[in-house]
mmCIF file of C-alpha atoms in Angstrom:
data_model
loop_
_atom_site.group_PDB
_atom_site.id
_atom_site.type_symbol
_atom_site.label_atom_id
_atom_site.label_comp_id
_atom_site.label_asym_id
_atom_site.label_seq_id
_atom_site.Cartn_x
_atom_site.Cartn_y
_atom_site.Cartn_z
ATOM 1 C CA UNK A 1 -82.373 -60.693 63.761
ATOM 2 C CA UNK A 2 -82.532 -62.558 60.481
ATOM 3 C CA UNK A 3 -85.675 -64.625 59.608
ATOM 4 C CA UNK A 4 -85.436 -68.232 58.892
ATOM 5 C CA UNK A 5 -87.729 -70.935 57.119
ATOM 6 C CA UNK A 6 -89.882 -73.179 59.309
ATOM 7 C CA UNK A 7 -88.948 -75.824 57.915
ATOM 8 C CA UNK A 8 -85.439 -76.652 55.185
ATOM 9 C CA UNK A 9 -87.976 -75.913 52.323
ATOM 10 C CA UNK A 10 -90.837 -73.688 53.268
ATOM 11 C CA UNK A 11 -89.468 -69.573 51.810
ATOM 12 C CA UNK A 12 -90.756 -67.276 50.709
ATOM 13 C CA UNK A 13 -90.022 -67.197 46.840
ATOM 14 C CA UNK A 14 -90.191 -63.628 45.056
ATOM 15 C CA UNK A 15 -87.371 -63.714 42.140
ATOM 16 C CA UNK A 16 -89.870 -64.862 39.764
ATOM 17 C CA UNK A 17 -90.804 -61.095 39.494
ATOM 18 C CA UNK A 18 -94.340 -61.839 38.819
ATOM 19 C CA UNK A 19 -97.061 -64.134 39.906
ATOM 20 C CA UNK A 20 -97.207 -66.508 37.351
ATOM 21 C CA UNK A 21 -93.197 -67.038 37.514
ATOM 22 C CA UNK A 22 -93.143 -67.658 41.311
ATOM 23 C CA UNK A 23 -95.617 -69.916 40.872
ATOM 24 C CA UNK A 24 -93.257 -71.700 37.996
ATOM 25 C CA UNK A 25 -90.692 -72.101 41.428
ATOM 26 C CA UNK A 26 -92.485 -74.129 43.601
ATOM 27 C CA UNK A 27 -92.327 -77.739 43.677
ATOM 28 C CA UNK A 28 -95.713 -78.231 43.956
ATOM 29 C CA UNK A 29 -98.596 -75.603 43.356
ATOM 30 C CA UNK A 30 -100.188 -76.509 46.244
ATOM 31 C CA UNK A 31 -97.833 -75.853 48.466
ATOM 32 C CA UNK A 32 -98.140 -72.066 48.014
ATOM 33 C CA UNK A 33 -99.396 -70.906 51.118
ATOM 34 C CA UNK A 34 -103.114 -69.717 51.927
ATOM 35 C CA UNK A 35 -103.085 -66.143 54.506
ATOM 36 C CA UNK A 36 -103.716 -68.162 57.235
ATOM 37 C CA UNK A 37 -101.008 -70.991 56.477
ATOM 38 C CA UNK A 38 -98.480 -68.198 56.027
ATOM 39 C CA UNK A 39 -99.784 -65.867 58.876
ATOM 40 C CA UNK A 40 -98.856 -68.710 61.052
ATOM 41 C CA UNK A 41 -95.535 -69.465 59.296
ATOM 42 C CA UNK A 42 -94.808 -65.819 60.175
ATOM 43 C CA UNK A 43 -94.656 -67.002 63.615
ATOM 44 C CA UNK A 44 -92.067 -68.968 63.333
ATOM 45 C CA UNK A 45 -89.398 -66.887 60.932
ATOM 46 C CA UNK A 46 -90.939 -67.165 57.545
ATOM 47 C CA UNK A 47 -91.350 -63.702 56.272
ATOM 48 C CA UNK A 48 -94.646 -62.734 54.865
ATOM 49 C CA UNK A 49 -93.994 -59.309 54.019
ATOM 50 C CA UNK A 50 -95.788 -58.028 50.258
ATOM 51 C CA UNK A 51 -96.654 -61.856 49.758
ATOM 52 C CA UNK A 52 -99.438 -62.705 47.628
ATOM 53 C CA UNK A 53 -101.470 -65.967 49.083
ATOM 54 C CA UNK A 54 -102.788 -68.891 47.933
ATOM 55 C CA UNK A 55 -106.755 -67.138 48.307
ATOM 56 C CA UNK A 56 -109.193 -65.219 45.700
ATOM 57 C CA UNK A 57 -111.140 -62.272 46.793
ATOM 58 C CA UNK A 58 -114.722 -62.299 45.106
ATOM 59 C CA UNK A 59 -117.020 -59.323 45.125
ATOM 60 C CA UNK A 60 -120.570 -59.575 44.309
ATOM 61 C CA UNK A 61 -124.121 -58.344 44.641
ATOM 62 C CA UNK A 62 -126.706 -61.190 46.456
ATOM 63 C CA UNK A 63 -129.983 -59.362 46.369
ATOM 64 C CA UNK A 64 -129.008 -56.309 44.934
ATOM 65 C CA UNK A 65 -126.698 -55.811 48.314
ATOM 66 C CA UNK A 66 -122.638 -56.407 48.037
ATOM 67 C CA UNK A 67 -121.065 -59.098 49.630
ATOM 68 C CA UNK A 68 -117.269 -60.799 49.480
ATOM 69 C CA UNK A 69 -116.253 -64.500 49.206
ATOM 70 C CA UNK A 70 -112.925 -65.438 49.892
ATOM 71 C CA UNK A 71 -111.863 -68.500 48.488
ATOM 72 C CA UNK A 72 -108.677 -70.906 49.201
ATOM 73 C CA UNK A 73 -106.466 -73.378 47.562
ATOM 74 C CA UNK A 74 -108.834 -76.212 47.111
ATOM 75 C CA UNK A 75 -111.358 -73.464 45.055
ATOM 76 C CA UNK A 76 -109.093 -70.738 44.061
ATOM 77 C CA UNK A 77 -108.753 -70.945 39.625
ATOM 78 C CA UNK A 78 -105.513 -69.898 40.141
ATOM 79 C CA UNK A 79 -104.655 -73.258 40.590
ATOM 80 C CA UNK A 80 -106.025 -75.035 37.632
ATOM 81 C CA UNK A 81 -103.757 -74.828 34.465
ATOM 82 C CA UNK A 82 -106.618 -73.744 32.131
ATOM 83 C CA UNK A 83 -107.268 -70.270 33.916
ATOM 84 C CA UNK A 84 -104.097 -69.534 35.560
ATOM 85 C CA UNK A 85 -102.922 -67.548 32.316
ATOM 86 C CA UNK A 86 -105.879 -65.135 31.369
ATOM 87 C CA UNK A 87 -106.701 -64.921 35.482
ATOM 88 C CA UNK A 88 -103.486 -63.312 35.769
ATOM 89 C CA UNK A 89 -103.844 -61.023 32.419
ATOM 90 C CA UNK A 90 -107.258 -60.150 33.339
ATOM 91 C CA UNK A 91 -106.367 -59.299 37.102
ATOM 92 C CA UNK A 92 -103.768 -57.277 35.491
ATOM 93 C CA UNK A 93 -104.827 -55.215 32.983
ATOM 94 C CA UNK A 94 -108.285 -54.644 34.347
ATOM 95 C CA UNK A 95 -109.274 -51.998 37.101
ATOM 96 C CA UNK A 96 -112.247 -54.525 37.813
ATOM 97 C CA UNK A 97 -111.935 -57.580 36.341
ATOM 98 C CA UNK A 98 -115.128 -59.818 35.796
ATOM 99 C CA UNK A 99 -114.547 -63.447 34.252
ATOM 100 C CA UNK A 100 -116.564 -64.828 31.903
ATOM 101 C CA UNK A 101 -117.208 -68.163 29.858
ATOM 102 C CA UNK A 102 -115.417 -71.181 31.465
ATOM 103 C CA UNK A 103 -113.802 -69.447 34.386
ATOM 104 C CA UNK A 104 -116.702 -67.729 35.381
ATOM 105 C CA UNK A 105 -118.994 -70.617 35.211
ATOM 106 C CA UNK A 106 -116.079 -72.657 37.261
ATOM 107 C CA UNK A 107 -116.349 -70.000 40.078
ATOM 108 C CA UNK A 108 -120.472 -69.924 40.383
ATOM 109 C CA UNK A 109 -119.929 -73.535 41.075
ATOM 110 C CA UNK A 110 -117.832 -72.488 44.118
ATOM 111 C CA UNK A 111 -119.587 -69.997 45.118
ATOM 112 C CA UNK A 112 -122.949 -72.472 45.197
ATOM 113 C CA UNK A 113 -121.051 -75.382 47.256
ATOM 114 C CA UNK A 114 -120.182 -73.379 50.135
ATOM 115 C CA UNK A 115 -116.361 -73.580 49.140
ATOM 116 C CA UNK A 116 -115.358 -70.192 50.222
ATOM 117 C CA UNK A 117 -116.197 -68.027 53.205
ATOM 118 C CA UNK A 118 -119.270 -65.957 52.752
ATOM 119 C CA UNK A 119 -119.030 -62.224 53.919
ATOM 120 C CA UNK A 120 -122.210 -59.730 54.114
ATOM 121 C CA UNK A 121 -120.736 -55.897 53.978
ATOM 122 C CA UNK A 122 -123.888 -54.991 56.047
ATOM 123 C CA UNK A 123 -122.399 -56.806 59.239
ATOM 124 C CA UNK A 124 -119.381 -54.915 58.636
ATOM 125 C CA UNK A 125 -118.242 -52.061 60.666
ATOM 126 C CA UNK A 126 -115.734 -50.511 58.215
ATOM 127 C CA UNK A 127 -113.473 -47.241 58.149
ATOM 128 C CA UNK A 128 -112.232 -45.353 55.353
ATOM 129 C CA UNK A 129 -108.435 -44.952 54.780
ATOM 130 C CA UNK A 130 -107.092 -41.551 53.015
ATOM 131 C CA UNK A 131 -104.541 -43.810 51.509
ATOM 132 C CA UNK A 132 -106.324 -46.912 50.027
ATOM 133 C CA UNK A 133 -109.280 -44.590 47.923
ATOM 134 C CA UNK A 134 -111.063 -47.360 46.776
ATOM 135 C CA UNK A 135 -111.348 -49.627 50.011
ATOM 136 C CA UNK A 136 -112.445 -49.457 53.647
ATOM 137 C CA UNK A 137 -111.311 -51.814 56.177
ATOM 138 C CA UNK A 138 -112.294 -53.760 59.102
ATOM 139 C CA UNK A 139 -109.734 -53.983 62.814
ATOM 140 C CA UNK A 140 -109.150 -56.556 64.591
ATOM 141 C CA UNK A 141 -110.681 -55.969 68.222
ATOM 142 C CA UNK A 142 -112.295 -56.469 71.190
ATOM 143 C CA UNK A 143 -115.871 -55.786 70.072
ATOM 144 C CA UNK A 144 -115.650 -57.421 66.658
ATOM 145 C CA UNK A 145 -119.136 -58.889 65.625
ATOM 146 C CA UNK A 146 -119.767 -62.063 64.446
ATOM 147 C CA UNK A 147 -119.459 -61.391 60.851
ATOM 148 C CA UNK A 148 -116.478 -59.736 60.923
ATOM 149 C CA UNK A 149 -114.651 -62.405 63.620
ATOM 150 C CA UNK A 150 -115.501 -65.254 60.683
ATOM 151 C CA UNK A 151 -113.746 -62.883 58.413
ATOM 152 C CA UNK A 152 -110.369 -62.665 60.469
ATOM 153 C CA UNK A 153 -110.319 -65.970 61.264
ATOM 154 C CA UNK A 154 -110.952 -67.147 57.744
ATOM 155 C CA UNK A 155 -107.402 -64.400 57.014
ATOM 156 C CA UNK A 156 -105.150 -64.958 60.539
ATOM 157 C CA UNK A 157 -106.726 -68.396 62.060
ATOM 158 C CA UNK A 158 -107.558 -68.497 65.690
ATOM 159 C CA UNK A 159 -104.926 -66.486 67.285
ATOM 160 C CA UNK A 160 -104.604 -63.055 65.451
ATOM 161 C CA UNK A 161 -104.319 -60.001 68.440
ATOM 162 C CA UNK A 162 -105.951 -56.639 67.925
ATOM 163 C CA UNK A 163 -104.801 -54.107 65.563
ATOM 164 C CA UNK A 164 -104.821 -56.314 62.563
ATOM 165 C CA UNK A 165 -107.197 -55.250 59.104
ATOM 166 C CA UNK A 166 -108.368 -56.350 56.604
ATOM 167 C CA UNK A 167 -108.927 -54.466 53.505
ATOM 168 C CA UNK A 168 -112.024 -54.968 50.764
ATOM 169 C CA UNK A 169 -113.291 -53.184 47.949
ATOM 170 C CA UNK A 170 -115.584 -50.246 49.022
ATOM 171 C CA UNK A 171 -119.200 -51.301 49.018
ATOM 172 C CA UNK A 172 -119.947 -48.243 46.368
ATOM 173 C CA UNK A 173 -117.298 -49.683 44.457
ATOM 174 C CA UNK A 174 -118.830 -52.869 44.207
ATOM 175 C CA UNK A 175 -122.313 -51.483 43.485
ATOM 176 C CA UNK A 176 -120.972 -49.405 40.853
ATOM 177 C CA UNK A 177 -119.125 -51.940 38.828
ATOM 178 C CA UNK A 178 -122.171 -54.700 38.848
ATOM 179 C CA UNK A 179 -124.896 -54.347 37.551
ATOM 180 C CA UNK A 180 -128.318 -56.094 39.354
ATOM 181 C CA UNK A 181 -129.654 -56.823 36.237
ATOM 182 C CA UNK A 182 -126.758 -59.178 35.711
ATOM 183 C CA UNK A 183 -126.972 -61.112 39.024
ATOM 184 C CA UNK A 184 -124.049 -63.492 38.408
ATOM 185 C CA UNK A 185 -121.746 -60.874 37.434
ATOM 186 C CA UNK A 186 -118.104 -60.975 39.903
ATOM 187 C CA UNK A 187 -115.670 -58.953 39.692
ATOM 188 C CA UNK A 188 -112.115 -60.591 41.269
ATOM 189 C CA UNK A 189 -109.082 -59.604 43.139
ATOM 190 C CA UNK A 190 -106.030 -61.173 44.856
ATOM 191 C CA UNK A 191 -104.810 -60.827 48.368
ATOM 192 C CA UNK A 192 -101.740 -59.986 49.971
ATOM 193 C CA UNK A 193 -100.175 -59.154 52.938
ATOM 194 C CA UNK A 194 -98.671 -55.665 53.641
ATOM 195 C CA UNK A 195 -95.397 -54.876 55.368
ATOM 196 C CA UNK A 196 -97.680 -54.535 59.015
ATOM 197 C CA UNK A 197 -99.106 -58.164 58.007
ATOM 198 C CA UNK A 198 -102.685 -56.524 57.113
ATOM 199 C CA UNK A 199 -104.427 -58.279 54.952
ATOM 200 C CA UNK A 200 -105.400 -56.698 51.568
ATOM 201 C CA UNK A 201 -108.284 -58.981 50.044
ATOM 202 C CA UNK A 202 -108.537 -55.845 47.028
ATOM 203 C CA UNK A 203 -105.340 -56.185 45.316
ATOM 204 C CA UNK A 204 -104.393 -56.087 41.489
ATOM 205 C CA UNK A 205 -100.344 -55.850 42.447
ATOM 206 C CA UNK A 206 -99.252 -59.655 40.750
ATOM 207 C CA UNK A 207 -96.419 -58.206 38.648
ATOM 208 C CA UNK A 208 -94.075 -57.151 41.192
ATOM 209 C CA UNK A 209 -92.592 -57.453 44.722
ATOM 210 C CA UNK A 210 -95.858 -57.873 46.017
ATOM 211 C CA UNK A 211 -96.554 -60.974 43.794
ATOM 212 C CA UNK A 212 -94.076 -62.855 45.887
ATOM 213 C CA UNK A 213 -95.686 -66.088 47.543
ATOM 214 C CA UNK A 214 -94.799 -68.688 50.739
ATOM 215 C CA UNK A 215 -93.958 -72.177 49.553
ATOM 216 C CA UNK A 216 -92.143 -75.231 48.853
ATOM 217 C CA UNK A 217 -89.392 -74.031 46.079
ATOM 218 C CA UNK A 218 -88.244 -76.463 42.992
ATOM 219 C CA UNK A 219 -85.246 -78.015 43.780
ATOM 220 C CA UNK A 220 -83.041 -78.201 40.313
ATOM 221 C CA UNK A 221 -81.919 -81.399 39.654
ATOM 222 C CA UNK A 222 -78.050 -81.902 39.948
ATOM 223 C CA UNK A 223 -77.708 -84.302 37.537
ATOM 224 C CA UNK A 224 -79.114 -83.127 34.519
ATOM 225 C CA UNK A 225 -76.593 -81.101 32.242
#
């Protein structure tokens, strides 16, 4: 059975070929959809498959410990004009890319106000994957503990089911890459969805199908010539 749009306008948009073209597509940046926004559109025909969402993942040590942030539309830098460009290049082109200057500064802000959801890795109960090296993952499940219920319900909203992961950067990974003696130190990724609609909050892939994204597309304009 073919999938179909929610709504006339709401598609998923992926012949921009990267991130920062598919984001040129929609009408309005802010209609690109966060995980949970699109897990939910799933639901009703809108295909989510390889989509990158409207969130940030943020990796960090607090206390010389790692921990995640995930941040949405109304904090990710993504969608402010003045960082789109070198967020994307630096994402990119760097295995662990930490911000600096401006953009950095911008997302310490954030991460002070409370703008994102707040994830300790020590209230985790995470499994390895042979595939994914650099990553572990949490289930969705029965027994899920607090911490890790706020996590999937920041990703798939209320009503998720069991079997669902999410994926984040190994805790060694995280230690390795920051340094304590720099305590404000990040290092970023972006998040997608993968063809079994698990949630990968670790990902660099914004230059091909993966960068794909839910939204409203631009409609051209008839009349101009």
């Amino acid at each position: 059975m073919s999938l179909t749009p929610v709504s006339r306008n709401l598609e998923r948009i992926s012949e921009g070929g990267n991130l920062l073209r598919n984001l040129e597509l929609l009408d309005d940046a802010t209609t690109w959809k966060t995980a949970e926004e699109a897990f939910a559109a799933s639901k009703q025909g809108v295909s989510i498959e390889d989509i990158c969402t409207n969130n940030l993942g943020i990796y960090r040590l607090v206390d010389n410990k790692p921990v995640f942030n995930l941040l949405g539309r109304e904090s990710n830098p993504f969608m402010e004009e003045r960082f789109r460009r070198s967020l994307y290049q630096g994402i990119l082109n760097t295995d662990f890319f930490s911000p600096s200057g401006e953009m950095k500064e911008y997302l310490l802000v954030v991460l002070r106000s409370g703008a994102s959801t707040y994830i300790n890795y020590s209230e985790l109960r995470c499994k390895s994957d042979s595939i994914r090296k650099l990553s572990l993952y949490v289930e969705t499940n029965a027994k899920n503990t607090l911490e890790e219920k706020k996590l999937f319900h920041a990703v798939y909203g209320s009503k998720i089911g069991a079997g669902k992961r999410v994926y984040l950067l190994a805790p060694e990974i995280v230690i390795t890459h920051l340094s304590p003696d720099q305590k404000e130190d990040l290092v970023v990724r972006v998040c997608c969805f993968d063809d079994e609609e698990n949630f990968l909050a670790n990902s660099r892939s914004i230059s091909g199908y993966r960068s794909s994204i839910v939204g409203v597309r631009r409609v051209a304009d008839n009349n101009s010539f």
